[in-house]
Amino acid sequence: QVQLVESGGDLVQPGGSLRLSCAASGSIFRLYHMGWYRQAPGKQRELVAHITTGGSTNYADSVEGRFTISRSNAKNTVYLQMNSLKPEDTAVYYCNKDRPFLSWGQGTQVTVSS
């Protein structure tokens, strides 16, 4: 079974940057379209960035122009570069494939605060 492990979250000041990583076990990672999701306290989990197996990307309006999703099939890893971070970006960030979802990882906490 494919397992997902997110990392790279931290406490950062507004305007700062972070790079998140999501490592997937298993060699079939390259067959999956992948997304980064986030869940803020009291809110539903939302998709913020998506990348297809061919490398096409899409972003939620709230992060367009600030976040960049990428992937390395050789490393079974998907990345999320986050720039110009805002307090409203504070959330636990997760990665997963398109539905049907794999088991969710533990996520990585991103806190944007001065």
mmCIF file with all atom_site columns, C-alpha atoms in Angstrom:
data_model
loop_
_atom_site.group_PDB
_atom_site.id
_atom_site.type_symbol
_atom_site.label_atom_id
_atom_site.label_alt_id
_atom_site.label_comp_id
_atom_site.label_asym_id
_atom_site.label_entity_id
_atom_site.label_seq_id
_atom_site.pdbx_PDB_ins_code
_atom_site.Cartn_x
_atom_site.Cartn_y
_atom_site.Cartn_z
_atom_site.occupancy
_atom_site.B_iso_or_equiv
_atom_site.pdbx_formal_charge
_atom_site.auth_seq_id
_atom_site.auth_comp_id
_atom_site.auth_asym_id
_atom_site.auth_atom_id
_atom_site.pdbx_PDB_model_num
ATOM 1   C CA . GLN A 1 1   ? 0.000   0.000  0.000   1.00 0.00 ? 1   GLN A CA 1
ATOM 2   C CA . VAL A 1 2   ? 1.309   3.433  -0.913  1.00 0.00 ? 2   VAL A CA 1
ATOM 3   C CA . GLN A 1 3   ? 2.134   5.621  2.077   1.00 0.00 ? 3   GLN A CA 1
ATOM 4   C CA . LEU A 1 4   ? 2.405   9.399  2.007   1.00 0.00 ? 4   LEU A CA 1
ATOM 5   C CA . VAL A 1 5   ? 4.776   11.353 4.256   1.00 0.00 ? 5   VAL A CA 1
ATOM 6   C CA . GLU A 1 6   ? 4.615   15.152 4.264   1.00 0.00 ? 6   GLU A CA 1
ATOM 7   C CA . SER A 1 7   ? 7.376   17.385 5.621   1.00 0.00 ? 7   SER A CA 1
ATOM 8   C CA . GLY A 1 8   ? 8.719   20.908 5.520   1.00 0.00 ? 8   GLY A CA 1
ATOM 9   C CA . GLY A 1 9   ? 6.130   22.787 7.532   1.00 0.00 ? 9   GLY A CA 1
ATOM 10  C CA . ASP A 1 10  ? 7.244   25.455 9.968   1.00 0.00 ? 10  ASP A CA 1
ATOM 11  C CA . LEU A 1 11  ? 6.438   28.747 11.652  1.00 0.00 ? 11  LEU A CA 1
ATOM 12  C CA . VAL A 1 12  ? 7.144   31.577 9.234   1.00 0.00 ? 12  VAL A CA 1
ATOM 13  C CA . GLN A 1 13  ? 6.506   35.315 9.173   1.00 0.00 ? 13  GLN A CA 1
ATOM 14  C CA . PRO A 1 14  ? 4.077   36.854 6.694   1.00 0.00 ? 14  PRO A CA 1
ATOM 15  C CA . GLY A 1 15  ? 5.789   37.317 3.356   1.00 0.00 ? 15  GLY A CA 1
ATOM 16  C CA . GLY A 1 16  ? 8.076   34.373 3.972   1.00 0.00 ? 16  GLY A CA 1
ATOM 17  C CA . SER A 1 17  ? 8.565   31.163 2.005   1.00 0.00 ? 17  SER A CA 1
ATOM 18  C CA . LEU A 1 18  ? 8.469   27.445 2.630   1.00 0.00 ? 18  LEU A CA 1
ATOM 19  C CA . ARG A 1 19  ? 8.956   24.347 0.527   1.00 0.00 ? 19  ARG A CA 1
ATOM 20  C CA . LEU A 1 20  ? 6.879   21.321 1.413   1.00 0.00 ? 20  LEU A CA 1
ATOM 21  C CA . SER A 1 21  ? 7.695   17.786 0.331   1.00 0.00 ? 21  SER A CA 1
ATOM 22  C CA . CYS A 1 22  ? 5.533   14.700 0.078   1.00 0.00 ? 22  CYS A CA 1
ATOM 23  C CA . ALA A 1 23  ? 7.298   11.383 -0.295  1.00 0.00 ? 23  ALA A CA 1
ATOM 24  C CA . ALA A 1 24  ? 5.309   8.419  -1.562  1.00 0.00 ? 24  ALA A CA 1
ATOM 25  C CA . SER A 1 25  ? 6.324   4.821  -1.161  1.00 0.00 ? 25  SER A CA 1
ATOM 26  C CA . GLY A 1 26  ? 5.863   2.497  -4.115  1.00 0.00 ? 26  GLY A CA 1
ATOM 27  C CA . SER A 1 27  ? 6.879   2.654  -7.746  1.00 0.00 ? 27  SER A CA 1
ATOM 28  C CA . ILE A 1 28  ? 3.435   3.481  -9.155  1.00 0.00 ? 28  ILE A CA 1
ATOM 29  C CA . PHE A 1 29  ? 3.609   7.086  -7.934  1.00 0.00 ? 29  PHE A CA 1
ATOM 30  C CA . ARG A 1 30  ? 4.299   8.177  -11.495 1.00 0.00 ? 30  ARG A CA 1
ATOM 31  C CA . LEU A 1 31  ? 0.839   6.950  -12.524 1.00 0.00 ? 31  LEU A CA 1
ATOM 32  C CA . TYR A 1 32  ? -0.978  9.308  -10.151 1.00 0.00 ? 32  TYR A CA 1
ATOM 33  C CA . HIS A 1 33  ? -2.186  12.837 -10.593 1.00 0.00 ? 33  HIS A CA 1
ATOM 34  C CA . MET A 1 34  ? -1.303  14.479 -7.273  1.00 0.00 ? 34  MET A CA 1
ATOM 35  C CA . GLY A 1 35  ? -2.644  17.327 -5.194  1.00 0.00 ? 35  GLY A CA 1
ATOM 36  C CA . TRP A 1 36  ? -1.718  19.377 -2.164  1.00 0.00 ? 36  TRP A CA 1
ATOM 37  C CA . TYR A 1 37  ? -4.577  19.946 0.239   1.00 0.00 ? 37  TYR A CA 1
ATOM 38  C CA . ARG A 1 38  ? -4.835  21.996 3.410   1.00 0.00 ? 38  ARG A CA 1
ATOM 39  C CA . GLN A 1 39  ? -7.104  22.061 6.397   1.00 0.00 ? 39  GLN A CA 1
ATOM 40  C CA . ALA A 1 40  ? -7.335  25.028 8.716   1.00 0.00 ? 40  ALA A CA 1
ATOM 41  C CA . PRO A 1 41  ? -8.913  24.754 12.179  1.00 0.00 ? 41  PRO A CA 1
ATOM 42  C CA . GLY A 1 42  ? -12.686 24.560 11.915  1.00 0.00 ? 42  GLY A CA 1
ATOM 43  C CA . LYS A 1 43  ? -12.628 24.389 8.127   1.00 0.00 ? 43  LYS A CA 1
ATOM 44  C CA . GLN A 1 44  ? -12.967 21.650 5.559   1.00 0.00 ? 44  GLN A CA 1
ATOM 45  C CA . ARG A 1 45  ? -9.959  20.255 3.758   1.00 0.00 ? 45  ARG A CA 1
ATOM 46  C CA . GLU A 1 46  ? -9.446  22.057 0.460   1.00 0.00 ? 46  GLU A CA 1
ATOM 47  C CA . LEU A 1 47  ? -7.387  21.406 -2.652  1.00 0.00 ? 47  LEU A CA 1
ATOM 48  C CA . VAL A 1 48  ? -4.843  24.176 -3.235  1.00 0.00 ? 48  VAL A CA 1
ATOM 49  C CA . ALA A 1 49  ? -2.628  22.801 -6.008  1.00 0.00 ? 49  ALA A CA 1
ATOM 50  C CA . HIS A 1 50  ? -2.777  19.934 -8.485  1.00 0.00 ? 50  HIS A CA 1
ATOM 51  C CA . ILE A 1 51  ? -0.312  18.361 -10.891 1.00 0.00 ? 51  ILE A CA 1
ATOM 52  C CA . THR A 1 52  ? -1.023  15.735 -13.507 1.00 0.00 ? 52  THR A CA 1
ATOM 53  C CA . THR A 1 53  ? 1.218   12.854 -14.475 1.00 0.00 ? 53  THR A CA 1
ATOM 54  C CA . GLY A 1 54  ? 2.247   14.964 -17.465 1.00 0.00 ? 54  GLY A CA 1
ATOM 55  C CA . GLY A 1 55  ? 3.151   17.966 -15.349 1.00 0.00 ? 55  GLY A CA 1
ATOM 56  C CA . SER A 1 56  ? 0.155   20.212 -15.999 1.00 0.00 ? 56  SER A CA 1
ATOM 57  C CA . THR A 1 57  ? -0.721  22.300 -12.953 1.00 0.00 ? 57  THR A CA 1
ATOM 58  C CA . ASN A 1 58  ? -3.749  24.052 -11.488 1.00 0.00 ? 58  ASN A CA 1
ATOM 59  C CA . TYR A 1 59  ? -4.150  26.207 -8.403  1.00 0.00 ? 59  TYR A CA 1
ATOM 60  C CA . ALA A 1 60  ? -6.859  27.497 -6.154  1.00 0.00 ? 60  ALA A CA 1
ATOM 61  C CA . ASP A 1 61  ? -7.516  31.192 -6.680  1.00 0.00 ? 61  ASP A CA 1
ATOM 62  C CA . SER A 1 62  ? -6.307  31.910 -3.157  1.00 0.00 ? 62  SER A CA 1
ATOM 63  C CA . VAL A 1 63  ? -2.768  30.681 -3.906  1.00 0.00 ? 63  VAL A CA 1
ATOM 64  C CA . GLU A 1 64  ? -2.438  31.368 -7.645  1.00 0.00 ? 64  GLU A CA 1
ATOM 65  C CA . GLY A 1 65  ? 0.805   33.202 -8.347  1.00 0.00 ? 65  GLY A CA 1
ATOM 66  C CA . ARG A 1 66  ? 2.269   32.440 -4.911  1.00 0.00 ? 66  ARG A CA 1
ATOM 67  C CA . PHE A 1 67  ? 2.439   28.647 -4.764  1.00 0.00 ? 67  PHE A CA 1
ATOM 68  C CA . THR A 1 68  ? 4.113   26.274 -7.223  1.00 0.00 ? 68  THR A CA 1
ATOM 69  C CA . ILE A 1 69  ? 3.554   22.525 -7.312  1.00 0.00 ? 69  ILE A CA 1
ATOM 70  C CA . SER A 1 70  ? 6.106   20.206 -8.898  1.00 0.00 ? 70  SER A CA 1
ATOM 71  C CA . ARG A 1 71  ? 7.008   16.554 -8.873  1.00 0.00 ? 71  ARG A CA 1
ATOM 72  C CA . SER A 1 72  ? 9.935   14.199 -9.247  1.00 0.00 ? 72  SER A CA 1
ATOM 73  C CA . ASN A 1 73  ? 8.853   10.773 -10.386 1.00 0.00 ? 73  ASN A CA 1
ATOM 74  C CA . ALA A 1 74  ? 12.422  9.543  -9.933  1.00 0.00 ? 74  ALA A CA 1
ATOM 75  C CA . LYS A 1 75  ? 12.198  10.446 -6.242  1.00 0.00 ? 75  LYS A CA 1
ATOM 76  C CA . ASN A 1 76  ? 8.502   9.577  -5.815  1.00 0.00 ? 76  ASN A CA 1
ATOM 77  C CA . THR A 1 77  ? 8.055   13.062 -4.389  1.00 0.00 ? 77  THR A CA 1
ATOM 78  C CA . VAL A 1 78  ? 5.746   16.006 -4.948  1.00 0.00 ? 78  VAL A CA 1
ATOM 79  C CA . TYR A 1 79  ? 6.699   19.498 -3.790  1.00 0.00 ? 79  TYR A CA 1
ATOM 80  C CA . LEU A 1 80  ? 4.897   22.700 -2.935  1.00 0.00 ? 80  LEU A CA 1
ATOM 81  C CA . GLN A 1 81  ? 6.895   25.914 -3.065  1.00 0.00 ? 81  GLN A CA 1
ATOM 82  C CA . MET A 1 82  ? 5.030   28.563 -1.106  1.00 0.00 ? 82  MET A CA 1
ATOM 83  C CA . ASN A 1 83  ? 6.026   32.211 -1.426  1.00 0.00 ? 83  ASN A CA 1
ATOM 84  C CA . SER A 1 84  ? 4.538   35.446 -0.095  1.00 0.00 ? 84  SER A CA 1
ATOM 85  C CA . LEU A 1 85  ? 2.861   33.518 2.683   1.00 0.00 ? 85  LEU A CA 1
ATOM 86  C CA . LYS A 1 86  ? -0.126  35.059 4.437   1.00 0.00 ? 86  LYS A CA 1
ATOM 87  C CA . PRO A 1 87  ? -1.667  34.347 7.850   1.00 0.00 ? 87  PRO A CA 1
ATOM 88  C CA . GLU A 1 88  ? -4.646  32.785 6.064   1.00 0.00 ? 88  GLU A CA 1
ATOM 89  C CA . ASP A 1 89  ? -2.299  30.119 4.656   1.00 0.00 ? 89  ASP A CA 1
ATOM 90  C CA . THR A 1 90  ? -1.978  28.700 8.166   1.00 0.00 ? 90  THR A CA 1
ATOM 91  C CA . ALA A 1 91  ? -3.155  25.085 8.061   1.00 0.00 ? 91  ALA A CA 1
ATOM 92  C CA . VAL A 1 92  ? -2.071  21.476 8.079   1.00 0.00 ? 92  VAL A CA 1
ATOM 93  C CA . TYR A 1 93  ? -0.972  20.577 4.566   1.00 0.00 ? 93  TYR A CA 1
ATOM 94  C CA . TYR A 1 94  ? -1.457  17.128 3.047   1.00 0.00 ? 94  TYR A CA 1
ATOM 95  C CA . CYS A 1 95  ? -0.797  15.512 -0.294  1.00 0.00 ? 95  CYS A CA 1
ATOM 96  C CA . ASN A 1 96  ? -2.832  12.823 -1.991  1.00 0.00 ? 96  ASN A CA 1
ATOM 97  C CA . LYS A 1 97  ? -3.718  11.442 -5.377  1.00 0.00 ? 97  LYS A CA 1
ATOM 98  C CA . ASP A 1 98  ? -6.982  12.058 -7.178  1.00 0.00 ? 98  ASP A CA 1
ATOM 99  C CA . ARG A 1 99  ? -10.019 10.167 -5.885  1.00 0.00 ? 99  ARG A CA 1
ATOM 100 C CA . PRO A 1 100 ? -10.186 7.503  -4.717  1.00 0.00 ? 100 PRO A CA 1
ATOM 101 C CA . PHE A 1 101 ? -7.788  8.838  -2.113  1.00 0.00 ? 101 PHE A CA 1
ATOM 102 C CA . LEU A 1 102 ? -4.960  6.907  -0.545  1.00 0.00 ? 102 LEU A CA 1
ATOM 103 C CA . SER A 1 103 ? -4.771  6.810  3.236   1.00 0.00 ? 103 SER A CA 1
ATOM 104 C CA . TRP A 1 104 ? -3.965  10.345 4.396   1.00 0.00 ? 104 TRP A CA 1
ATOM 105 C CA . GLY A 1 105 ? -0.563  11.025 5.869   1.00 0.00 ? 105 GLY A CA 1
ATOM 106 C CA . GLN A 1 106 ? 0.010   12.917 9.073   1.00 0.00 ? 106 GLN A CA 1
ATOM 107 C CA . GLY A 1 107 ? 0.310   16.222 7.273   1.00 0.00 ? 107 GLY A CA 1
ATOM 108 C CA . THR A 1 108 ? 2.738   19.042 7.979   1.00 0.00 ? 108 THR A CA 1
ATOM 109 C CA . GLN A 1 109 ? 1.836   22.162 9.950   1.00 0.00 ? 109 GLN A CA 1
ATOM 110 C CA . VAL A 1 110 ? 2.355   25.546 8.347   1.00 0.00 ? 110 VAL A CA 1
ATOM 111 C CA . THR A 1 111 ? 1.892   28.546 10.609  1.00 0.00 ? 111 THR A CA 1
ATOM 112 C CA . VAL A 1 112 ? 2.190   32.060 9.231   1.00 0.00 ? 112 VAL A CA 1
ATOM 113 C CA . SER A 1 113 ? 2.403   34.597 12.011  1.00 0.00 ? 113 SER A CA 1
ATOM 114 C CA . SER A 1 114 ? 4.456   37.540 13.152  1.00 0.00 ? 114 SER A CA 1
#
